[in-house]
Every structure is written in C-alpha cells, then in structure tokens.
Amino acid sequence: MHYIYLAVIILVIVLMIAKHDVVIPCVLGLFVIGFCYNNFNVIAGAQTIFNGMMVAGADLFDIMLIIALMVAMLKSLTHMKADQLMIAPVVKLLKKPTTAFWVLAAVMYICATFFWPTPATALVGTILIPIAMTCGLKPMLACIAINLAGHGMALSGDLVLQGAPALTSGAAGVPIESVLKYGAIFAFVTGIIALVSAFVINRKDFVVDQTSAAKAAALQNSDPSNNEKTPPYAKFFAILVPVVYIAIVIRILMGATIEGVASIFGGDATALLGGSAALLLVVATAVDCKKDFLEKCVEYLRDGMLFSIKIFAPVIPIAAFFFMGNPESVQSILDSNAPGFLFDLGGAFGTVLPLNAPTLAIGIALVGAITGLDGSGFSGIPLVAGLAAALAGPAGYNVAVLASLGQVAAIWVGGGCLSAWAFGAVASAGVAGISSAELVRKNLVPVVGGLAVSTIIAIILL
C-alpha cells in the first residue's frame, strides 16, 4: 500500500505539471488504498472515499466559513457602494501593478507574522486585492504576492508566535533561539528569492490593462461620496469596517507582544475575524435594506457560501487523499491501526542518506518537502526535526541548522505554496477567485529556486 500511495503521489505531481486536473486520481487513490487495506473489500473502499472527504472537509471548513462570511459582508457593502468609498483613497497610492505587487507582499508578511497567515489572507486579500486589481494587477499575481509572503516566508519562519520553532526545538532537542535564528535565515532567503523570481518570471503580465487603468483613473478623479446614488450612511460603513479590522489587528498584536494580555492567534484569530464579519454584515444590511433586511442577510450569506464552496469543491477530495499520509488523519479515515503512508515514506528515505553535509541537507529538505505534501506543513516538523537530530548529531554536524532547514522546507510546501490542497493555497486562491492548482504551478519554479539556495546555505553552515 505504501508503494501504491507513492505511485498515486507521483501521478498527481506529473498531472499537475502537465496542467491536468487531479481530483479523479485522488478519488481513485482513496478507493484503492481503502480496498487493499480492508482485505480487498469493495464496500470498504467506497466508504474510504467518503470518510476521507469528511475528514478533509471538517479540517477545511473554518477557512471555507471565514471566506464565505467575508464575501457576504463585502456584498452588503457593495450594495450600498461603501466599498468604493473605502478603496478610493488607497487607489491613489497604487498607480502601478508593479508597486501593488510589492505592497501586497509587504503588508501580508507583516500581518501574517503577527497573527497567522490564514486570517491575514482573509483580511488583506478581501480588502487589498480588489484595490490592486483596479490599478491593473492581475488576480493571479496578487495571489502569488500574498501567498509567497504569508504562507511561505512568514509562516516558515514563524518568528513571533513561534509555533513551528517550538515544534522543531522540542523534536530536535536544540534551543529554540538557534531554531529561530537559522529558521529566519532560511525563511528570508527562500522568500526573497521566490518573490523576486516570481516578479521576473511574470514580468510580461505586469502590463496595465486599459479597462483597469480607466477604472482606477475614474476612482482617482472622482469623489464617490458626491454620487447621488450613494446613500449617506455608506461613508459611515466605509470608515467603520476598516476601523474594526484595524482594532482587531491591534488587539492580536497586543496579545502577541504584551505580557499578561491573552493571546489571540491561529483559530482564535480566524474566529474573531469571521464573527466580526458576520456582525458587520447584519448591521450593514439592517441599515441599508431596512424592511427586507432579514431576507437580504440570507441572500448575502448564500452568495458567500456558494462562492466558497465553488472554490473548495475540487480541493476536498485531493486533500482527503493526502491526509492519509498523516498518522493522525489516516486513523480517522481507515482505523486506529492505519499507518501514516507519507510519513513512513519520508522516514524510510531518511534512513538511507549518506552522512555528509550535502546529502544530509538535500535529503532533509526533500523529506521536509515530502511530509509537506499532506497539506499541513506543521505535521511533518517532528519527523524532519527528529531525523535531523538522529542523523546530524552523531556525525558532528549542527542539528539546529538541519532541523531549521527541514522546518522551512516542510512549511513552504505544506503551508500552501506548493500543495494545491493545502489551507494556504486554498485560502489565497479563494480570496482572489482563482484556481489553487494554477497558483501552485506558478509558484513551483520560484519556490524550488529559493529552497535550493537555502539548502546550499545550510550546507555551508553545517
């Protein structure tokens, strides 16, 4: 079954490179694994498909929900034209698509560093991507900027919340300060090279679309508040919504930096953003639609959910197959004795590495990347950190360097830059309205190039 699992992974990667859809191979992979694991039982094989999708859907639902709520809230603002008032001042600062690309990346990195990439994607993406598009930046390029900066560079270093370094430090038995130092080096090197490479590779797409340019010019040369069709309360909501989310960011930053203040990050931050979006949706619709606001709220929620489901529908079966690579997830899909196929493959690969600096660094980076294919990034960290300690320690190499490299490689792949079914890729693609598989294809060369340079640096540091 391990060989079958590996064969399906290779098939999926080949099909993705060839720009084909990989949903059906993953569904068939679920069936074959379930069929073989349960002594060639066809019924069990069919049940495995459903169970896998249930587990994947449950894990992905928080992202689906926050995107749906954000979209619903923005629809209520669009109806009263408050969205035009919000973006009008910022459009004047973003006149070129090249500038917009780097501004998106910088803002996303800062937000993701302090309160986690997934809620940062919902916040930055839903507010700034529409603005960037008005100045000619294509949705794919906007998505690449926030994805590489957030779920790549910020998440792989995790310098503030330190969830990843704590996992690495504990599994490798090295001080967290060392992991933070080397992790920061590898995260920055990979991130800068990936962003610059993506910018250069897609330079032909940084051409201002005339329609977008005209739209941006119209926004810059007009005051939407003077528009007779814009209701007077639209300006209030155009101010209220950014103020609410700025206040949320400040509160999250306080929890991360001030001792004694309760921390809000990860799922808690996502819940705060999503709940605030729901409340703003209700208030805005009640003011704007008065008599039929109950029906309008449901309509906006339905539109938001349909948008989210449309994005996630092809992702769930793909995620289901790769979740079987994780020992914890596969036990919910098959049974309590099921092995983590992907983790077993990574561990077996690590045991055959020759003990010298180049092969150790390249091998740990590859093992990290392989474990990241389950779409988590964090779940593979204990494996690569443990391997780093087991292999580098006896050979006299720097364990912290090797473990940090494995951490960064696992998160760049599994965090959502090279796994189309990962939370990061799906969330980034969702707010931009593009395909997560296409995003991953665009990221492939820049990210692999960045990881290759980081691996070379690790070889030198070892």
PDB file of N, CA and C in Angstrom, residues 284-364:
ATOM      1  N   ALA A 284     -24.881  46.254   8.663  1.00  0.00           N
ATOM      2  CA  ALA A 284     -24.901  46.970   7.391  1.00  0.00           C
ATOM      3  C   ALA A 284     -26.177  46.682   6.616  1.00  0.00           C
ATOM      4  N   THR A 285     -26.592  45.422   6.606  1.00  0.00           N
ATOM      5  CA  THR A 285     -27.804  45.062   5.867  1.00  0.00           C
ATOM      6  C   THR A 285     -29.042  45.645   6.526  1.00  0.00           C
ATOM      7  N   ALA A 286     -29.069  45.665   7.866  1.00  0.00           N
ATOM      8  CA  ALA A 286     -30.213  46.236   8.579  1.00  0.00           C
ATOM      9  C   ALA A 286     -30.373  47.720   8.263  1.00  0.00           C
ATOM     10  N   VAL A 287     -29.265  48.445   8.186  1.00  0.00           N
ATOM     11  CA  VAL A 287     -29.317  49.874   7.882  1.00  0.00           C
ATOM     12  C   VAL A 287     -29.666  50.109   6.418  1.00  0.00           C
ATOM     13  N   ASP A 288     -29.121  49.277   5.534  1.00  0.00           N
ATOM     14  CA  ASP A 288     -29.273  49.507   4.095  1.00  0.00           C
ATOM     15  C   ASP A 288     -30.615  49.003   3.552  1.00  0.00           C
ATOM     16  N   CYS A 289     -31.076  47.882   4.076  1.00  0.00           N
ATOM     17  CA  CYS A 289     -32.256  47.238   3.484  1.00  0.00           C
ATOM     18  C   CYS A 289     -33.503  47.282   4.369  1.00  0.00           C
ATOM     19  N   LYS A 290     -33.395  47.821   5.542  1.00  0.00           N
ATOM     20  CA  LYS A 290     -34.491  48.041   6.483  1.00  0.00           C
ATOM     21  C   LYS A 290     -35.598  47.000   6.439  1.00  0.00           C
ATOM     22  N   LYS A 291     -36.607  47.153   5.546  1.00  0.00           N
ATOM     23  CA  LYS A 291     -37.785  46.294   5.565  1.00  0.00           C
ATOM     24  C   LYS A 291     -37.479  44.829   5.275  1.00  0.00           C
ATOM     25  N   ASP A 292     -36.622  44.575   4.283  1.00  0.00           N
ATOM     26  CA  ASP A 292     -36.354  43.182   3.894  1.00  0.00           C
ATOM     27  C   ASP A 292     -34.949  42.736   4.270  1.00  0.00           C
ATOM     28  N   PHE A 293     -34.415  43.329   5.357  1.00  0.00           N
ATOM     29  CA  PHE A 293     -33.021  43.021   5.685  1.00  0.00           C
ATOM     30  C   PHE A 293     -32.836  41.568   6.121  1.00  0.00           C
ATOM     31  N   LEU A 294     -33.859  40.935   6.703  1.00  0.00           N
ATOM     32  CA  LEU A 294     -33.727  39.533   7.098  1.00  0.00           C
ATOM     33  C   LEU A 294     -33.496  38.648   5.876  1.00  0.00           C
ATOM     34  N   GLU A 295     -34.268  38.910   4.826  1.00  0.00           N
ATOM     35  CA  GLU A 295     -34.110  38.131   3.603  1.00  0.00           C
ATOM     36  C   GLU A 295     -32.795  38.457   2.904  1.00  0.00           C
ATOM     37  N   LYS A 296     -32.397  39.730   2.943  1.00  0.00           N
ATOM     38  CA  LYS A 296     -31.152  40.134   2.283  1.00  0.00           C
ATOM     39  C   LYS A 296     -29.934  39.514   2.960  1.00  0.00           C
ATOM     40  N   CYS A 297     -29.958  39.430   4.300  1.00  0.00           N
ATOM     41  CA  CYS A 297     -28.848  38.794   5.013  1.00  0.00           C
ATOM     42  C   CYS A 297     -28.669  37.354   4.553  1.00  0.00           C
ATOM     43  N   VAL A 298     -29.771  36.646   4.436  1.00  0.00           N
ATOM     44  CA  VAL A 298     -29.709  35.254   3.976  1.00  0.00           C
ATOM     45  C   VAL A 298     -29.185  35.190   2.543  1.00  0.00           C
ATOM     46  N   GLU A 299     -29.618  36.121   1.721  1.00  0.00           N
ATOM     47  CA  GLU A 299     -29.154  36.144   0.325  1.00  0.00           C
ATOM     48  C   GLU A 299     -27.646  36.356   0.244  1.00  0.00           C
ATOM     49  N   TYR A 300     -27.128  37.308   1.043  1.00  0.00           N
ATOM     50  CA  TYR A 300     -25.687  37.565   1.033  1.00  0.00           C
ATOM     51  C   TYR A 300     -24.910  36.363   1.576  1.00  0.00           C
ATOM     52  N   LEU A 301     -25.441  35.750   2.632  1.00  0.00           N
ATOM     53  CA  LEU A 301     -24.785  34.555   3.180  1.00  0.00           C
ATOM     54  C   LEU A 301     -24.773  33.425   2.157  1.00  0.00           C
ATOM     55  N   ARG A 302     -25.892  33.257   1.450  1.00  0.00           N
ATOM     56  CA  ARG A 302     -25.959  32.207   0.433  1.00  0.00           C
ATOM     57  C   ARG A 302     -24.931  32.468  -0.666  1.00  0.00           C
ATOM     58  N   ASP A 303     -24.833  33.723  -1.099  1.00  0.00           N
ATOM     59  CA  ASP A 303     -23.851  34.064  -2.134  1.00  0.00           C
ATOM     60  C   ASP A 303     -22.428  33.803  -1.649  1.00  0.00           C
ATOM     61  N   GLY A 304     -22.159  34.144  -0.379  1.00  0.00           N
ATOM     62  CA  GLY A 304     -20.827  33.916   0.166  1.00  0.00           C
ATOM     63  C   GLY A 304     -20.493  32.443   0.254  1.00  0.00           C
ATOM     64  N   MET A 305     -21.451  31.626   0.712  1.00  0.00           N
ATOM     65  CA  MET A 305     -21.219  30.185   0.809  1.00  0.00           C
ATOM     66  C   MET A 305     -21.049  29.549  -0.566  1.00  0.00           C
ATOM     67  N   LEU A 306     -21.850  29.970  -1.531  1.00  0.00           N
ATOM     68  CA  LEU A 306     -21.716  29.425  -2.886  1.00  0.00           C
ATOM     69  C   LEU A 306     -20.341  29.752  -3.468  1.00  0.00           C
ATOM     70  N   PHE A 307     -19.872  30.977  -3.218  1.00  0.00           N
ATOM     71  CA  PHE A 307     -18.546  31.370  -3.692  1.00  0.00           C
ATOM     72  C   PHE A 307     -17.479  30.487  -3.052  1.00  0.00           C
ATOM     73  N   SER A 308     -17.591  30.278  -1.744  1.00  0.00           N
ATOM     74  CA  SER A 308     -16.601  29.484  -1.025  1.00  0.00           C
ATOM     75  C   SER A 308     -16.631  28.020  -1.457  1.00  0.00           C
ATOM     76  N   ILE A 309     -17.828  27.454  -1.557  1.00  0.00           N
ATOM     77  CA  ILE A 309     -17.951  26.048  -1.948  1.00  0.00           C
ATOM     78  C   ILE A 309     -17.428  25.817  -3.355  1.00  0.00           C
ATOM     79  N   LYS A 310     -17.664  26.784  -4.241  1.00  0.00           N
ATOM     80  CA  LYS A 310     -17.162  26.667  -5.611  1.00  0.00           C
ATOM     81  C   LYS A 310     -15.641  26.548  -5.625  1.00  0.00           C
ATOM     82  N   ILE A 311     -14.986  27.274  -4.733  1.00  0.00           N
ATOM     83  CA  ILE A 311     -13.526  27.233  -4.655  1.00  0.00           C
ATOM     84  C   ILE A 311     -13.056  25.914  -4.041  1.00  0.00           C
ATOM     85  N   PHE A 312     -13.758  25.445  -3.015  1.00  0.00           N
ATOM     86  CA  PHE A 312     -13.273  24.299  -2.237  1.00  0.00           C
ATOM     87  C   PHE A 312     -13.704  22.943  -2.777  1.00  0.00           C
ATOM     88  N   ALA A 313     -14.738  22.916  -3.597  1.00  0.00           N
ATOM     89  CA  ALA A 313     -15.284  21.630  -4.050  1.00  0.00           C
ATOM     90  C   ALA A 313     -14.226  20.700  -4.643  1.00  0.00           C
ATOM     91  N   PRO A 314     -13.342  21.155  -5.537  1.00  0.00           N
ATOM     92  CA  PRO A 314     -12.328  20.245  -6.079  1.00  0.00           C
ATOM     93  C   PRO A 314     -11.156  19.990  -5.132  1.00  0.00           C
ATOM     94  N   VAL A 315     -11.034  20.807  -4.084  1.00  0.00           N
ATOM     95  CA  VAL A 315      -9.898  20.682  -3.176  1.00  0.00           C
ATOM     96  C   VAL A 315     -10.113  19.560  -2.170  1.00  0.00           C
ATOM     97  N   ILE A 316     -11.343  19.365  -1.714  1.00  0.00           N
ATOM     98  CA  ILE A 316     -11.631  18.413  -0.636  1.00  0.00           C
ATOM     99  C   ILE A 316     -11.205  16.987  -0.985  1.00  0.00           C
ATOM    100  N   PRO A 317     -11.547  16.442  -2.176  1.00  0.00           N
ATOM    101  CA  PRO A 317     -11.090  15.073  -2.466  1.00  0.00           C
ATOM    102  C   PRO A 317      -9.575  14.950  -2.585  1.00  0.00           C
ATOM    103  N   ILE A 318      -8.903  16.003  -3.061  1.00  0.00           N
ATOM    104  CA  ILE A 318      -7.442  15.971  -3.160  1.00  0.00           C
ATOM    105  C   ILE A 318      -6.836  15.963  -1.761  1.00  0.00           C
ATOM    106  N   ALA A 319      -7.356  16.857  -0.896  1.00  0.00           N
ATOM    107  CA  ALA A 319      -6.865  16.907   0.477  1.00  0.00           C
ATOM    108  C   ALA A 319      -7.118  15.586   1.191  1.00  0.00           C
ATOM    109  N   ALA A 320      -8.253  14.955   0.890  1.00  0.00           N
ATOM    110  CA  ALA A 320      -8.597  13.688   1.542  1.00  0.00           C
ATOM    111  C   ALA A 320      -7.536  12.627   1.292  1.00  0.00           C
ATOM    112  N   PHE A 321      -7.057  12.537   0.050  1.00  0.00           N
ATOM    113  CA  PHE A 321      -6.032  11.533  -0.265  1.00  0.00           C
ATOM    114  C   PHE A 321      -4.739  11.822   0.491  1.00  0.00           C
ATOM    115  N   PHE A 322      -4.312  13.079   0.499  1.00  0.00           N
ATOM    116  CA  PHE A 322      -3.037  13.401   1.129  1.00  0.00           C
ATOM    117  C   PHE A 322      -3.128  13.392   2.650  1.00  0.00           C
ATOM    118  N   PHE A 323      -4.329  13.533   3.203  1.00  0.00           N
ATOM    119  CA  PHE A 323      -4.487  13.405   4.651  1.00  0.00           C
ATOM    120  C   PHE A 323      -4.169  11.985   5.105  1.00  0.00           C
ATOM    121  N   MET A 324      -4.288  11.016   4.203  1.00  0.00           N
ATOM    122  CA  MET A 324      -3.959   9.640   4.579  1.00  0.00           C
ATOM    123  C   MET A 324      -2.464   9.452   4.783  1.00  0.00           C
ATOM    124  N   GLY A 325      -1.675  10.427   4.406  1.00  0.00           N
ATOM    125  CA  GLY A 325      -0.248  10.352   4.663  1.00  0.00           C
ATOM    126  C   GLY A 325       0.105  10.713   6.085  1.00  0.00           C
ATOM    127  N   ASN A 326      -0.818  11.372   6.798  1.00  0.00           N
ATOM    128  CA  ASN A 326      -0.595  11.806   8.185  1.00  0.00           C
ATOM    129  C   ASN A 326      -1.111  10.739   9.147  1.00  0.00           C
ATOM    130  N   PRO A 327      -0.292  10.283  10.095  1.00  0.00           N
ATOM    131  CA  PRO A 327      -0.718   9.216  11.019  1.00  0.00           C
ATOM    132  C   PRO A 327      -2.001   9.541  11.782  1.00  0.00           C
ATOM    133  N   GLU A 328      -2.197  10.820  12.155  1.00  0.00           N
ATOM    134  CA  GLU A 328      -3.387  11.184  12.922  1.00  0.00           C
ATOM    135  C   GLU A 328      -4.638  11.181  12.043  1.00  0.00           C
ATOM    136  N   SER A 329      -4.537  11.766  10.846  1.00  0.00           N
ATOM    137  CA  SER A 329      -5.708  11.863   9.972  1.00  0.00           C
ATOM    138  C   SER A 329      -6.117  10.513   9.421  1.00  0.00           C
ATOM    139  N   VAL A 330      -5.138   9.683   9.040  1.00  0.00           N
ATOM    140  CA  VAL A 330      -5.467   8.411   8.407  1.00  0.00           C
ATOM    141  C   VAL A 330      -6.212   7.493   9.367  1.00  0.00           C
ATOM    142  N   GLN A 331      -5.997   7.641  10.640  1.00  0.00           N
ATOM    143  CA  GLN A 331      -6.695   6.802  11.612  1.00  0.00           C
ATOM    144  C   GLN A 331      -8.179   7.152  11.702  1.00  0.00           C
ATOM    145  N   SER A 332      -8.518   8.384  11.352  1.00  0.00           N
ATOM    146  CA  SER A 332      -9.927   8.773  11.298  1.00  0.00           C
ATOM    147  C   SER A 332     -10.575   8.303  10.000  1.00  0.00           C
ATOM    148  N   ILE A 333      -9.742   8.072   8.988  1.00  0.00           N
ATOM    149  CA  ILE A 333     -10.269   7.647   7.687  1.00  0.00           C
ATOM    150  C   ILE A 333     -10.377   6.129   7.604  1.00  0.00           C
ATOM    151  N   LEU A 334      -9.330   5.415   8.062  1.00  0.00           N
ATOM    152  CA  LEU A 334      -9.316   3.950   7.990  1.00  0.00           C
ATOM    153  C   LEU A 334      -9.651   3.357   9.355  1.00  0.00           C
ATOM    154  N   ASP A 335      -8.637   3.193  10.205  1.00  0.00           N
ATOM    155  CA  ASP A 335      -8.884   2.761  11.587  1.00  0.00           C
ATOM    156  C   ASP A 335      -7.684   3.135  12.446  1.00  0.00           C
ATOM    157  N   SER A 336      -7.744   2.797  13.724  1.00  0.00           N
ATOM    158  CA  SER A 336      -6.715   3.237  14.677  1.00  0.00           C
ATOM    159  C   SER A 336      -5.359   2.591  14.445  1.00  0.00           C
ATOM    160  N   ASN A 337      -5.302   1.546  13.624  1.00  0.00           N
ATOM    161  CA  ASN A 337      -4.028   0.872  13.364  1.00  0.00           C
ATOM    162  C   ASN A 337      -3.386   1.284  12.036  1.00  0.00           C
ATOM    163  N   ALA A 338      -4.033   2.167  11.316  1.00  0.00           N
ATOM    164  CA  ALA A 338      -3.539   2.545   9.982  1.00  0.00           C
ATOM    165  C   ALA A 338      -2.248   3.351  10.095  1.00  0.00           C
ATOM    166  N   PRO A 339      -1.289   3.095   9.208  1.00  0.00           N
ATOM    167  CA  PRO A 339      -0.024   3.843   9.232  1.00  0.00           C
ATOM    168  C   PRO A 339      -0.154   5.156   8.472  1.00  0.00           C
ATOM    169  N   GLY A 340       0.713   6.117   8.808  1.00  0.00           N
ATOM    170  CA  GLY A 340       0.796   7.353   8.022  1.00  0.00           C
ATOM    171  C   GLY A 340       1.676   7.097   6.811  1.00  0.00           C
ATOM    172  N   PHE A 341       1.077   6.827   5.667  1.00  0.00           N
ATOM    173  CA  PHE A 341       1.829   6.375   4.495  1.00  0.00           C
ATOM    174  C   PHE A 341       2.922   7.357   4.086  1.00  0.00           C
ATOM    175  N   LEU A 342       2.574   8.641   4.067  1.00  0.00           N
ATOM    176  CA  LEU A 342       3.546   9.642   3.631  1.00  0.00           C
ATOM    177  C   LEU A 342       4.687   9.777   4.630  1.00  0.00           C
ATOM    178  N   PHE A 343       4.363   9.749   5.910  1.00  0.00           N
ATOM    179  CA  PHE A 343       5.391   9.873   6.932  1.00  0.00           C
ATOM    180  C   PHE A 343       6.306   8.651   6.939  1.00  0.00           C
ATOM    181  N   ASP A 344       5.735   7.486   6.710  1.00  0.00           N
ATOM    182  CA  ASP A 344       6.559   6.280   6.625  1.00  0.00           C
ATOM    183  C   ASP A 344       7.541   6.361   5.468  1.00  0.00           C
ATOM    184  N   LEU A 345       7.069   6.866   4.342  1.00  0.00           N
ATOM    185  CA  LEU A 345       7.938   7.011   3.163  1.00  0.00           C
ATOM    186  C   LEU A 345       9.062   8.003   3.445  1.00  0.00           C
ATOM    187  N   GLY A 346       8.713   9.125   4.099  1.00  0.00           N
ATOM    188  CA  GLY A 346       9.740  10.100   4.447  1.00  0.00           C
ATOM    189  C   GLY A 346      10.765   9.551   5.403  1.00  0.00           C
ATOM    190  N   GLY A 347      10.307   8.803   6.420  1.00  0.00           N
ATOM    191  CA  GLY A 347      11.230   8.198   7.370  1.00  0.00           C
ATOM    192  C   GLY A 347      12.146   7.179   6.728  1.00  0.00           C
ATOM    193  N   ALA A 348      11.600   6.362   5.813  1.00  0.00           N
ATOM    194  CA  ALA A 348      12.413   5.362   5.114  1.00  0.00           C
ATOM    195  C   ALA A 348      13.468   6.024   4.245  1.00  0.00           C
ATOM    196  N   PHE A 349      13.090   7.134   3.631  1.00  0.00           N
ATOM    197  CA  PHE A 349      14.046   7.857   2.795  1.00  0.00           C
ATOM    198  C   PHE A 349      15.199   8.404   3.638  1.00  0.00           C
ATOM    199  N   GLY A 350      14.850   8.917   4.849  1.00  0.00           N
ATOM    200  CA  GLY A 350      15.879   9.500   5.705  1.00  0.00           C
ATOM    201  C   GLY A 350      16.901   8.498   6.197  1.00  0.00           C
ATOM    202  N   THR A 351      16.512   7.230   6.320  1.00  0.00           N
ATOM    203  CA  THR A 351      17.432   6.230   6.860  1.00  0.00           C
ATOM    204  C   THR A 351      18.504   5.796   5.874  1.00  0.00           C
ATOM    205  N   VAL A 352      18.359   6.126   4.603  1.00  0.00           N
ATOM    206  CA  VAL A 352      19.343   5.692   3.605  1.00  0.00           C
ATOM    207  C   VAL A 352      20.272   6.821   3.169  1.00  0.00           C
ATOM    208  N   LEU A 353      20.211   7.970   3.857  1.00  0.00           N
ATOM    209  CA  LEU A 353      21.051   9.103   3.473  1.00  0.00           C
ATOM    210  C   LEU A 353      22.494   8.899   3.929  1.00  0.00           C
ATOM    211  N   PRO A 354      23.475   9.131   3.046  1.00  0.00           N
ATOM    212  CA  PRO A 354      24.884   9.127   3.464  1.00  0.00           C
ATOM    213  C   PRO A 354      25.140  10.301   4.412  1.00  0.00           C
ATOM    214  N   LEU A 355      26.009  10.110   5.404  1.00  0.00           N
ATOM    215  CA  LEU A 355      26.220  11.131   6.413  1.00  0.00           C
ATOM    216  C   LEU A 355      27.308  12.108   6.009  1.00  0.00           C
ATOM    217  N   ASN A 356      27.023  12.995   5.059  1.00  0.00           N
ATOM    218  CA  ASN A 356      27.894  14.125   4.775  1.00  0.00           C
ATOM    219  C   ASN A 356      27.012  15.353   4.556  1.00  0.00           C
ATOM    220  N   ALA A 357      27.617  16.536   4.638  1.00  0.00           N
ATOM    221  CA  ALA A 357      26.834  17.779   4.662  1.00  0.00           C
ATOM    222  C   ALA A 357      25.906  17.941   3.452  1.00  0.00           C
ATOM    223  N   PRO A 358      26.386  17.776   2.216  1.00  0.00           N
ATOM    224  CA  PRO A 358      25.482  17.974   1.064  1.00  0.00           C
ATOM    225  C   PRO A 358      24.300  17.013   1.056  1.00  0.00           C
ATOM    226  N   THR A 359      24.567  15.727   1.267  1.00  0.00           N
ATOM    227  CA  THR A 359      23.464  14.763   1.207  1.00  0.00           C
ATOM    228  C   THR A 359      22.511  14.916   2.382  1.00  0.00           C
ATOM    229  N   LEU A 360      23.043  15.258   3.551  1.00  0.00           N
ATOM    230  CA  LEU A 360      22.170  15.483   4.699  1.00  0.00           C
ATOM    231  C   LEU A 360      21.237  16.668   4.451  1.00  0.00           C
ATOM    232  N   ALA A 361      21.792  17.785   3.994  1.00  0.00           N
ATOM    233  CA  ALA A 361      20.977  18.984   3.760  1.00  0.00           C
ATOM    234  C   ALA A 361      19.948  18.749   2.659  1.00  0.00           C
ATOM    235  N   ILE A 362      20.393  18.194   1.546  1.00  0.00           N
ATOM    236  CA  ILE A 362      19.469  17.933   0.434  1.00  0.00           C
ATOM    237  C   ILE A 362      18.411  16.913   0.860  1.00  0.00           C
ATOM    238  N   GLY A 363      18.857  15.871   1.576  1.00  0.00           N
ATOM    239  CA  GLY A 363      17.930  14.829   1.998  1.00  0.00           C
ATOM    240  C   GLY A 363      16.879  15.341   2.966  1.00  0.00           C
ATOM    241  N   ILE A 364      17.285  16.136   3.976  1.00  0.00           N
ATOM    242  CA  ILE A 364      16.326  16.663   4.949  1.00  0.00           C
ATOM    243  C   ILE A 364      15.354  17.629   4.271  1.00  0.00           C
TER     244      ILE A 364
END
